[in-house]
mmCIF file of C-alpha atoms and ligand atoms in Angstrom:
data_model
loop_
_atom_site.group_PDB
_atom_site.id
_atom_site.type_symbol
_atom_site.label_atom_id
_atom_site.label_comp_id
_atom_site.label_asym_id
_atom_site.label_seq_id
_atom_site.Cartn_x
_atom_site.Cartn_y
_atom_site.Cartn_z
ATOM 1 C CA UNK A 1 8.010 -36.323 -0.198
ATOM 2 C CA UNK A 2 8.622 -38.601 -3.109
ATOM 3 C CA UNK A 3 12.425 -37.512 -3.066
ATOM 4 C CA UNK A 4 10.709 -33.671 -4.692
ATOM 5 C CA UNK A 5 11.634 -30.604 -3.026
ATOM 6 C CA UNK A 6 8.972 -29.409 -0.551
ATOM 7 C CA UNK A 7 6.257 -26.917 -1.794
ATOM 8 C CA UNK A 8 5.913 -23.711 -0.512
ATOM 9 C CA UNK A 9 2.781 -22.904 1.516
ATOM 10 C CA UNK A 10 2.857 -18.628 0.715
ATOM 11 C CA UNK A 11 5.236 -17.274 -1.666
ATOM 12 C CA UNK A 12 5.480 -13.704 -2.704
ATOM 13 C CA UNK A 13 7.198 -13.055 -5.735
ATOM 14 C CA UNK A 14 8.067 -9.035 -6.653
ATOM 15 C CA UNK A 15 5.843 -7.404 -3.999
ATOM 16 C CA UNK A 16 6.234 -3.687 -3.235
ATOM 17 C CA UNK A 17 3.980 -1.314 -1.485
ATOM 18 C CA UNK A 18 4.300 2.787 -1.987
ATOM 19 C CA UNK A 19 3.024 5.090 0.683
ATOM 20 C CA UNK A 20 3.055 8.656 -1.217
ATOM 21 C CA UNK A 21 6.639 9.124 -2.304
ATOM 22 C CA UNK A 22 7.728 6.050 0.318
ATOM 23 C CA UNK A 23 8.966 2.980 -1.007
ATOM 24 C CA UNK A 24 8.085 0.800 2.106
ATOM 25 C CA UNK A 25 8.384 -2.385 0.276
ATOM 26 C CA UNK A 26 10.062 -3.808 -2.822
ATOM 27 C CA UNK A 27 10.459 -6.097 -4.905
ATOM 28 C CA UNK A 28 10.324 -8.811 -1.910
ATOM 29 C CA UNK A 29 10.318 -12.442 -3.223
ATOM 30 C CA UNK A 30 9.777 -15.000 0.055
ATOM 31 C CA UNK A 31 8.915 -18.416 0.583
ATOM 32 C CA UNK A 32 7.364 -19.966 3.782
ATOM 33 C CA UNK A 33 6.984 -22.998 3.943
ATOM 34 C CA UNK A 34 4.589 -25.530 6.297
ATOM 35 C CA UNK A 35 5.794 -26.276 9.847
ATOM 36 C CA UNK A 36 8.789 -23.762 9.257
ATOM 37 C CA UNK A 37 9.452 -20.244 11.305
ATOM 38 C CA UNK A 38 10.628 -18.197 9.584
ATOM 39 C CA UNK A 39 11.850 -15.256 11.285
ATOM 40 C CA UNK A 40 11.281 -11.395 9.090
ATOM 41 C CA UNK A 41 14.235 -8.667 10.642
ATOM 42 C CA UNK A 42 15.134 -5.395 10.345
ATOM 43 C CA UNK A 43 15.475 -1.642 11.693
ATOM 44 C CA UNK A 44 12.494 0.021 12.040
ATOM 45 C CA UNK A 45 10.760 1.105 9.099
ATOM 46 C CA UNK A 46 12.062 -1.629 7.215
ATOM 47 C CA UNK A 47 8.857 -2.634 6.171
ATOM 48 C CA UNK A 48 8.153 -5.980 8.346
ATOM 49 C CA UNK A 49 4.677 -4.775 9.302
ATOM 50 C CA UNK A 50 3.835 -3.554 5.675
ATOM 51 C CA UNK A 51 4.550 -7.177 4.945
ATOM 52 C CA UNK A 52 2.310 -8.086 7.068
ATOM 53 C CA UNK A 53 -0.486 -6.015 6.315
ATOM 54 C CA UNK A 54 -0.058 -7.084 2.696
ATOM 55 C CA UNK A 55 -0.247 -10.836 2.638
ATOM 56 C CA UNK A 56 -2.900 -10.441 5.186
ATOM 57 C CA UNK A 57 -5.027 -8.248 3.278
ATOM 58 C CA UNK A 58 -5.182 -5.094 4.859
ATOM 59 C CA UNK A 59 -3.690 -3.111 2.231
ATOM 60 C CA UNK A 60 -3.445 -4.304 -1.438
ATOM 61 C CA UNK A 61 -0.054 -4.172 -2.639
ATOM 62 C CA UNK A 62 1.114 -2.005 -5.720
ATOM 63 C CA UNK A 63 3.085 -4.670 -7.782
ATOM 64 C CA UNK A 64 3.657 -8.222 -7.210
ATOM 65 C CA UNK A 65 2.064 -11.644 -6.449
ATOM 66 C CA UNK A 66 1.657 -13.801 -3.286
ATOM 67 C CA UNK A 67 0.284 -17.180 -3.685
ATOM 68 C CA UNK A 68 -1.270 -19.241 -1.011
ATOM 69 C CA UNK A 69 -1.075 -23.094 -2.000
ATOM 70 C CA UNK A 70 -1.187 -22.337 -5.780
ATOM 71 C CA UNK A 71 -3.849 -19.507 -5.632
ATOM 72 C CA UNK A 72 -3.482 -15.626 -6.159
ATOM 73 C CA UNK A 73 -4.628 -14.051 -2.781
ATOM 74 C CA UNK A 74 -2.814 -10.201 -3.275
ATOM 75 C CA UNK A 75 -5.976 -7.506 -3.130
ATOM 76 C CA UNK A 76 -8.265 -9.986 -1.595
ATOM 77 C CA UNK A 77 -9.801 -8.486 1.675
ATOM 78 C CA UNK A 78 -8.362 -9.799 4.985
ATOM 79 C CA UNK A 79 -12.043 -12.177 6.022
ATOM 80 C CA UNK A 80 -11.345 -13.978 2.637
ATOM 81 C CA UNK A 81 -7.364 -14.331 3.386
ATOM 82 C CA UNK A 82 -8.468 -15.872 6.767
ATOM 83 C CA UNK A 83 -10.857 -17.909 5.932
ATOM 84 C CA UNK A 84 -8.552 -19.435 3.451
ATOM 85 C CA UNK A 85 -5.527 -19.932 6.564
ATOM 86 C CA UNK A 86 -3.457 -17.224 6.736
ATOM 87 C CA UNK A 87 -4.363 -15.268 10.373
ATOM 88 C CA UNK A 88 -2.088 -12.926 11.876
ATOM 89 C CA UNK A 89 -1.569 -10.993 15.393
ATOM 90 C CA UNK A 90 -0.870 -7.642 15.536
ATOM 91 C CA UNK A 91 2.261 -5.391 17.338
ATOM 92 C CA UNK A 92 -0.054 -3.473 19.504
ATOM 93 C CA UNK A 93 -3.001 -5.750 20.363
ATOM 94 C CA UNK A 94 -5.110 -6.212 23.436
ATOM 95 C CA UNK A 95 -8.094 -8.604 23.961
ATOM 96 C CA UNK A 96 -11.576 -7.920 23.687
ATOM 97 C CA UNK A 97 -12.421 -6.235 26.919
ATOM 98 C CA UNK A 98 -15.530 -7.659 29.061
ATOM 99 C CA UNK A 99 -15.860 -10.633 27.335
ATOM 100 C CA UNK A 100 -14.187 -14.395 28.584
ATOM 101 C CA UNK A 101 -11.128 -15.689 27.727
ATOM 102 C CA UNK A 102 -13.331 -18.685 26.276
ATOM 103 C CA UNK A 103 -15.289 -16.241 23.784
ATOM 104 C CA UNK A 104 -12.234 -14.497 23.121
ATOM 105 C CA UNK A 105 -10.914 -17.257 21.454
ATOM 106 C CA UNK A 106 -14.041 -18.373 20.151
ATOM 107 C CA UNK A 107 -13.556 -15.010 18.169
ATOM 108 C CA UNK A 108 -11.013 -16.454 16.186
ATOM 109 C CA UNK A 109 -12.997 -19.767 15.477
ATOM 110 C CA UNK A 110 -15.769 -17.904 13.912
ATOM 111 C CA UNK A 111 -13.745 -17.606 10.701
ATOM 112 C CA UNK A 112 -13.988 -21.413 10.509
ATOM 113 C CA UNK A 113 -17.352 -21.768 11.310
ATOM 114 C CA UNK A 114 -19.608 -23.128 8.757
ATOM 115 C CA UNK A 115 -22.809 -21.949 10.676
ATOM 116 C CA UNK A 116 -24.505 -18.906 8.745
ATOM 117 C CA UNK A 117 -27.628 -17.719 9.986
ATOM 118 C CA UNK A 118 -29.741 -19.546 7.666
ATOM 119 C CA UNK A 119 -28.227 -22.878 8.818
ATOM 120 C CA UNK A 120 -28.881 -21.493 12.527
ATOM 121 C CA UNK A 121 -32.301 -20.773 11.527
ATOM 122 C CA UNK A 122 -32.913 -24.285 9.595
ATOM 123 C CA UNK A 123 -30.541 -26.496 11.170
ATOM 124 C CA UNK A 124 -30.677 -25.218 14.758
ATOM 125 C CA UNK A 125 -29.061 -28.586 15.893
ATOM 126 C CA UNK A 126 -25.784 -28.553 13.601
ATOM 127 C CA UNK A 127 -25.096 -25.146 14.596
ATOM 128 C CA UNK A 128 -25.500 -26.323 18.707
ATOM 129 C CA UNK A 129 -22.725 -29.350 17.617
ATOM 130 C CA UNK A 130 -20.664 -26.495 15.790
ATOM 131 C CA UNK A 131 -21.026 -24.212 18.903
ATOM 132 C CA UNK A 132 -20.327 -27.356 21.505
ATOM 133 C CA UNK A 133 -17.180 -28.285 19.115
ATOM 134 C CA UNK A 134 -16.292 -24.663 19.009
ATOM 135 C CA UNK A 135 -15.994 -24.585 22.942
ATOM 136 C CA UNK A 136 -13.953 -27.642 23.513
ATOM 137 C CA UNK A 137 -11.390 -26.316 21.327
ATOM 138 C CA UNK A 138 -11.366 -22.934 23.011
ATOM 139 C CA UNK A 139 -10.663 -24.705 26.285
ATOM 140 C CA UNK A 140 -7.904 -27.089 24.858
ATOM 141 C CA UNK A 141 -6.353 -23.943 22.875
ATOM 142 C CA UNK A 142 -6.365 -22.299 26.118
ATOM 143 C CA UNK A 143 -4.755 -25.255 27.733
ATOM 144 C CA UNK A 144 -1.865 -24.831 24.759
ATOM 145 C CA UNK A 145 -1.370 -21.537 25.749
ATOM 146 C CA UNK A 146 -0.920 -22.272 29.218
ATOM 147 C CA UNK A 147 -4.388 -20.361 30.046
ATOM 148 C CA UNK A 148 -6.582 -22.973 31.755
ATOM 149 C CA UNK A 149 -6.750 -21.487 34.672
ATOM 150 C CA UNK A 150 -8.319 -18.479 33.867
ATOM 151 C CA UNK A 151 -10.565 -19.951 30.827
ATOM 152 C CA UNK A 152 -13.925 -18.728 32.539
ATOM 153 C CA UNK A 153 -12.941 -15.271 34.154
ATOM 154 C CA UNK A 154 -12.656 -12.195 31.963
ATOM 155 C CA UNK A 155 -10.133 -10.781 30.185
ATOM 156 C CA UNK A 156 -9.452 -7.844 32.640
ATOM 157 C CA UNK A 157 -8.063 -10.442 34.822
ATOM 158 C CA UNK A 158 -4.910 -11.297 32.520
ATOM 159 C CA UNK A 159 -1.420 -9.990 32.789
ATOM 160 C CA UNK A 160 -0.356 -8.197 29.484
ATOM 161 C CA UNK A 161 1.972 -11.263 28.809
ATOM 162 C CA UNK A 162 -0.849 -13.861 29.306
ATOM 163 C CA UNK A 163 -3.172 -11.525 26.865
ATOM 164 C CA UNK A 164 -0.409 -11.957 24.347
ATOM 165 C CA UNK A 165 -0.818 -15.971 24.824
ATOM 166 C CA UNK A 166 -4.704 -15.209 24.299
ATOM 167 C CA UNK A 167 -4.029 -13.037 21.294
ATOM 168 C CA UNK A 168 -2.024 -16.752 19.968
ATOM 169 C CA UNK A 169 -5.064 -18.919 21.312
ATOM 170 C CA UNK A 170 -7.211 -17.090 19.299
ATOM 171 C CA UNK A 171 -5.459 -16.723 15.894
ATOM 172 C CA UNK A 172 -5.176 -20.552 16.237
ATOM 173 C CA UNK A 173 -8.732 -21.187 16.839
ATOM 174 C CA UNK A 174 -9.157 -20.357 12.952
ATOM 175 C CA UNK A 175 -7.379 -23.450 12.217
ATOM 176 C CA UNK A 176 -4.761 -21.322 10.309
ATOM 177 C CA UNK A 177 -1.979 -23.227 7.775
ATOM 178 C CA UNK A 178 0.108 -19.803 8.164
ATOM 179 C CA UNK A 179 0.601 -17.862 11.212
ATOM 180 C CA UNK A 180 2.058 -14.807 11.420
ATOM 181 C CA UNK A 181 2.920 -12.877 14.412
ATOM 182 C CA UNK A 182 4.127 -9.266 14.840
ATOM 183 C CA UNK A 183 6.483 -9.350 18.078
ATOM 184 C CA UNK A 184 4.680 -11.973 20.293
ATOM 185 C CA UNK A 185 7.222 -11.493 22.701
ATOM 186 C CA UNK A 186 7.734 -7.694 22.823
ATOM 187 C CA UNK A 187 6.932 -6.581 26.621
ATOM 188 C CA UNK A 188 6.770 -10.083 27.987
ATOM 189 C CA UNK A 189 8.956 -11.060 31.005
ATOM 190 C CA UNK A 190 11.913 -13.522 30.601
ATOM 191 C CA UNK A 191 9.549 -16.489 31.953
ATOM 192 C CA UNK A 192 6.803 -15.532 29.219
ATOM 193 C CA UNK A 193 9.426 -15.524 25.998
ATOM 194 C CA UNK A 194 10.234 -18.936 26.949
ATOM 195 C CA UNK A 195 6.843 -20.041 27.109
ATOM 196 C CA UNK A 196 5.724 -18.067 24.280
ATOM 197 C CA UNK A 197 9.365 -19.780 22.885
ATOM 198 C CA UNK A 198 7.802 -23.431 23.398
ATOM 199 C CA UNK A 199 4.336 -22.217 21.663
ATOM 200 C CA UNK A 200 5.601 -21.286 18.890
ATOM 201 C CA UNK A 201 7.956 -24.337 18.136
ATOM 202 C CA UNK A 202 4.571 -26.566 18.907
ATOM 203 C CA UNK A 203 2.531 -24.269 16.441
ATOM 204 C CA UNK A 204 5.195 -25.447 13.650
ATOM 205 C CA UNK A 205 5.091 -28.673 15.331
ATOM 206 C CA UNK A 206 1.394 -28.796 14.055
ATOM 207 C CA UNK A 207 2.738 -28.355 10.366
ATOM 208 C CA UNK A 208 1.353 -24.527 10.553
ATOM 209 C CA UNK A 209 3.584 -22.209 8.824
ATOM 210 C CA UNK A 210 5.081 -19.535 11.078
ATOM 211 C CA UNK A 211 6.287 -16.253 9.479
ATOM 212 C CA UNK A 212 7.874 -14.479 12.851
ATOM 213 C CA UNK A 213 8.322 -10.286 13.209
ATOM 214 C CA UNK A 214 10.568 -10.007 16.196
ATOM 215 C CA UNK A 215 13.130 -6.971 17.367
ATOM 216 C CA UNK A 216 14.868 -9.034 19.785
ATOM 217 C CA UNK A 217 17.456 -11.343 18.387
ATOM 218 C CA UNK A 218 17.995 -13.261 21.069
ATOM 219 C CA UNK A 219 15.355 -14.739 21.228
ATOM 220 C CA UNK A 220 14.567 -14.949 17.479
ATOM 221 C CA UNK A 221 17.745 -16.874 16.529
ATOM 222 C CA UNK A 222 17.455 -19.632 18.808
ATOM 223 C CA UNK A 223 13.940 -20.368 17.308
ATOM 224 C CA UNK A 224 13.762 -19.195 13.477
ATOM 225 C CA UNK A 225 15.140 -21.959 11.199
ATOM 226 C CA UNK A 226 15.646 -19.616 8.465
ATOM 227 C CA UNK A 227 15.768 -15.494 8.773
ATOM 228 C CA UNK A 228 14.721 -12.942 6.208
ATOM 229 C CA UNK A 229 16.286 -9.380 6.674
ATOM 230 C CA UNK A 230 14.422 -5.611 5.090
ATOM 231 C CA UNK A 231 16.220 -3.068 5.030
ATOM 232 C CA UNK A 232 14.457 0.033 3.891
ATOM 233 C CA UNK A 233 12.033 -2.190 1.875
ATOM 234 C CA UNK A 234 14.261 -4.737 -0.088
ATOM 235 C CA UNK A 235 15.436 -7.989 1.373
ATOM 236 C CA UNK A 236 19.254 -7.671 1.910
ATOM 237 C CA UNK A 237 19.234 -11.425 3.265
ATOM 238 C CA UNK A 238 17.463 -14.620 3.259
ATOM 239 C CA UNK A 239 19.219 -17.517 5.232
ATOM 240 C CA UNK A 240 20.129 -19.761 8.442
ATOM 241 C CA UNK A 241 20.360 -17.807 11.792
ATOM 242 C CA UNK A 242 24.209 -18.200 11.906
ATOM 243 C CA UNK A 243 24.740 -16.794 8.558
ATOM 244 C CA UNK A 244 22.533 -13.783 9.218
ATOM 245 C CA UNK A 245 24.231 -13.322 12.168
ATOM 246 C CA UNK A 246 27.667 -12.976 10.745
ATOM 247 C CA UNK A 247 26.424 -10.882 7.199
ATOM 248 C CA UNK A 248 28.343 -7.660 6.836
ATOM 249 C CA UNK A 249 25.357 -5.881 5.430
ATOM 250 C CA UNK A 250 22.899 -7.292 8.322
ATOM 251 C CA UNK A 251 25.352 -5.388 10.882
ATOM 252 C CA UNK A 252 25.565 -2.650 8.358
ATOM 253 C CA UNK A 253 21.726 -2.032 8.574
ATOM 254 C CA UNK A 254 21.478 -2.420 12.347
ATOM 255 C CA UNK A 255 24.439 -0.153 13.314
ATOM 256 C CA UNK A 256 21.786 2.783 13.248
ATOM 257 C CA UNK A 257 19.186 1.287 14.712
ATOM 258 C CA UNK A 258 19.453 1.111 18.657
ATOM 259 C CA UNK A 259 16.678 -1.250 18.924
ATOM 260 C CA UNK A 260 18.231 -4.397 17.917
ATOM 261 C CA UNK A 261 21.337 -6.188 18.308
ATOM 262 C CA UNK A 262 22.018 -8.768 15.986
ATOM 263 C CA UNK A 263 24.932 -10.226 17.199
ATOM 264 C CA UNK A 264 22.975 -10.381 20.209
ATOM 265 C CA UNK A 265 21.828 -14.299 19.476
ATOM 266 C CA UNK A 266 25.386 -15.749 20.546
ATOM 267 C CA UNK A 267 24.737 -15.354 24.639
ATOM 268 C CA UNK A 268 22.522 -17.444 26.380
ATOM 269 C CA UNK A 269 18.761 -16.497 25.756
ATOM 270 C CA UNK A 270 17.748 -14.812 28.838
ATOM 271 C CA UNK A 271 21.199 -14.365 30.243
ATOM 272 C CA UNK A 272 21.153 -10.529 31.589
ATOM 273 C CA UNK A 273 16.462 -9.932 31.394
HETATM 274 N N1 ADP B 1 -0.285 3.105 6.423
HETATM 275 C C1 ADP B 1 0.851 3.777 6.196
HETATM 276 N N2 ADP B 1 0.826 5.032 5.658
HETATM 277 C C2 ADP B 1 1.964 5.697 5.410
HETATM 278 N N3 ADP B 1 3.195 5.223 5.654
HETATM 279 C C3 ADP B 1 3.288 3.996 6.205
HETATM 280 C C4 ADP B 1 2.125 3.202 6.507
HETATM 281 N N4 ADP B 1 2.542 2.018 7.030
HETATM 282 C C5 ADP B 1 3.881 2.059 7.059
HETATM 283 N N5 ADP B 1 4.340 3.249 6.569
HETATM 284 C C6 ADP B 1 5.748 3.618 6.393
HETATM 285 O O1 ADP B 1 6.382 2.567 5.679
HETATM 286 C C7 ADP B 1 7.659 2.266 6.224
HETATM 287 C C8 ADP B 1 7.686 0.826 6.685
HETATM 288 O O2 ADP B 1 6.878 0.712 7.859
HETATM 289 P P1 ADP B 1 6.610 -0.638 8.616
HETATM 290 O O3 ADP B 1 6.267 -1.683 7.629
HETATM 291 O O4 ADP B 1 5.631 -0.350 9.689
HETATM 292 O O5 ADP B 1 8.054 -0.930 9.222
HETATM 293 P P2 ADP B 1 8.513 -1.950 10.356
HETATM 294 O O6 ADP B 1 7.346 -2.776 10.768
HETATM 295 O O7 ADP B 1 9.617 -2.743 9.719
HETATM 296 O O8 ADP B 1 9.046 -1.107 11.488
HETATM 297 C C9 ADP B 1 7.901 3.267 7.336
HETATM 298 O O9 ADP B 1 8.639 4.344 6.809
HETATM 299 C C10 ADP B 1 6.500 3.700 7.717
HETATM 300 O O10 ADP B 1 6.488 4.999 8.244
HETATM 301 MG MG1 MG B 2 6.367 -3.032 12.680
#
């Protein structure tokens, strides 16, 4: 590091996002940086998923900036956003029915690919290597995920937790520098939040920036190194788990909401599921 401070890999600065009269974001300035989670909070409606749906490109956002390594990427559509390394997963998400678990992830690598059809027409041989390449990594992506056993059968034959560790596989077969992931662990059993838990520390592990939506604190605080709170569309605070944990206006936001429990991350993990 030279003894600078480290660079941010995505940084918004002022976004907002209207939906008729709805202010469902604003004004949200955040930094994420490589190899960090950083864990996004609040009630519902607070506007985590309108986040979301901004940076990744599904919606172009009203006012504001975000940056990806130096370079405006606000209003760009979502195949540019991903091929340039930001991928995300999605709160209500299933796999692609009939097909593999192998060519589901190989969905994801296609971003990456460099194989158009006019190299697979005139350079049938790099796009076999690409393909053969492609492959390999499906099978050791699966093996990150914990899905080896089942890289061959279809999809059908996954439990809704392991289709959520697919749903990972694949967003990582793009090769992403930013992750970001919209409750991995909602509807998984205590056994599957731990190893989704361990997946997502060795995502971060790989120096890929993780920007975490999750509604239950304990197991968000044990894993996010840094937390960012919405509340109604503004960011009421940006810090370490404990501190979050403790801020008056944090409980404040949740007392209404009978979803979440932020106090919650004190206890043991898994201690009552
Ligand atoms: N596409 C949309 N059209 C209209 N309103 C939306 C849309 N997406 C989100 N909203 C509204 O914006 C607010 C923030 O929603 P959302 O970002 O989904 O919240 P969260 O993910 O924090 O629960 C909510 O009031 C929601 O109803
Ligand atoms: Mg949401």
């Amino acid at each position: 590091m030279n003894g600078s401070a480290p660079t941010p890999l995505l940084t918004t600065r002022g976004l907002g996002k209207t939906f008729g009269g709805l202010a469902a974001l604003v004004g949200l300035d955040l930094d994420l940086y490589p190899g960090e989670i950083l864990g996004l909070i609040g009630p519902n409606g607070a506007g985590k998923t309108t986040t979301f749906n901004l940076i990744a490109g599904a919606l172009p956002p009203d006012a504001g900036t975000i940056e990806l390594a130096g370079e405006l990427i606000a209003g760009r559509p979502p195949h540019e956003i991903a091929r340039r390394g930001i991928i995300r997963t999605f709160q209500h998400n299933m796999p692609f029915a009939g097909m593999s678990v192998t060519d589901n992830i190989l969905v994801g690598a296609h971003t990456s690919m460099q194989t158009g059809l006019v190299s697979l027409v005139f350079n049938p041989g790099r796009a076999r290597r690409e393909e053969d390449a492609a492959r390999a990594r499906a099978r050791e992506l699966a093996a990150f995920v914990g899905l080896s056993e089942y890289i061959d059968g279809e999809v059908g034959a996954l439990s809704f937790g392991q289709g959520r560790l697919l749903e990972v596989a694949r967003a990582l077969a793009s090769e992403p520098r930013a992750i970001l992931l919209d409750e991995p662990a909602a509807g998984l059993t205590a056994s599957e939040c731990d190893r989704i838990s361990e997946i997502i520390r060795g995502i971060a592990g790989r120096g890929i920036a993780v920007l975490l939506i999750e509604h239950d604190m304990r197991f968000l605080m044990p894993l996010a190194k840094r937390v960012v709170v919405l509340n109604f569309g503004r960011k009421i605070a940006d810090g370490p788990p404990a501190e979050i944990r403790d801020n008056p206006a944090v409980i404040e936001a949740y007392l209404g909401d009978v979803s979440g429990t932020v106090g919650a991350g004190k206890e043991d993990p898994h201690a009552s599921a």
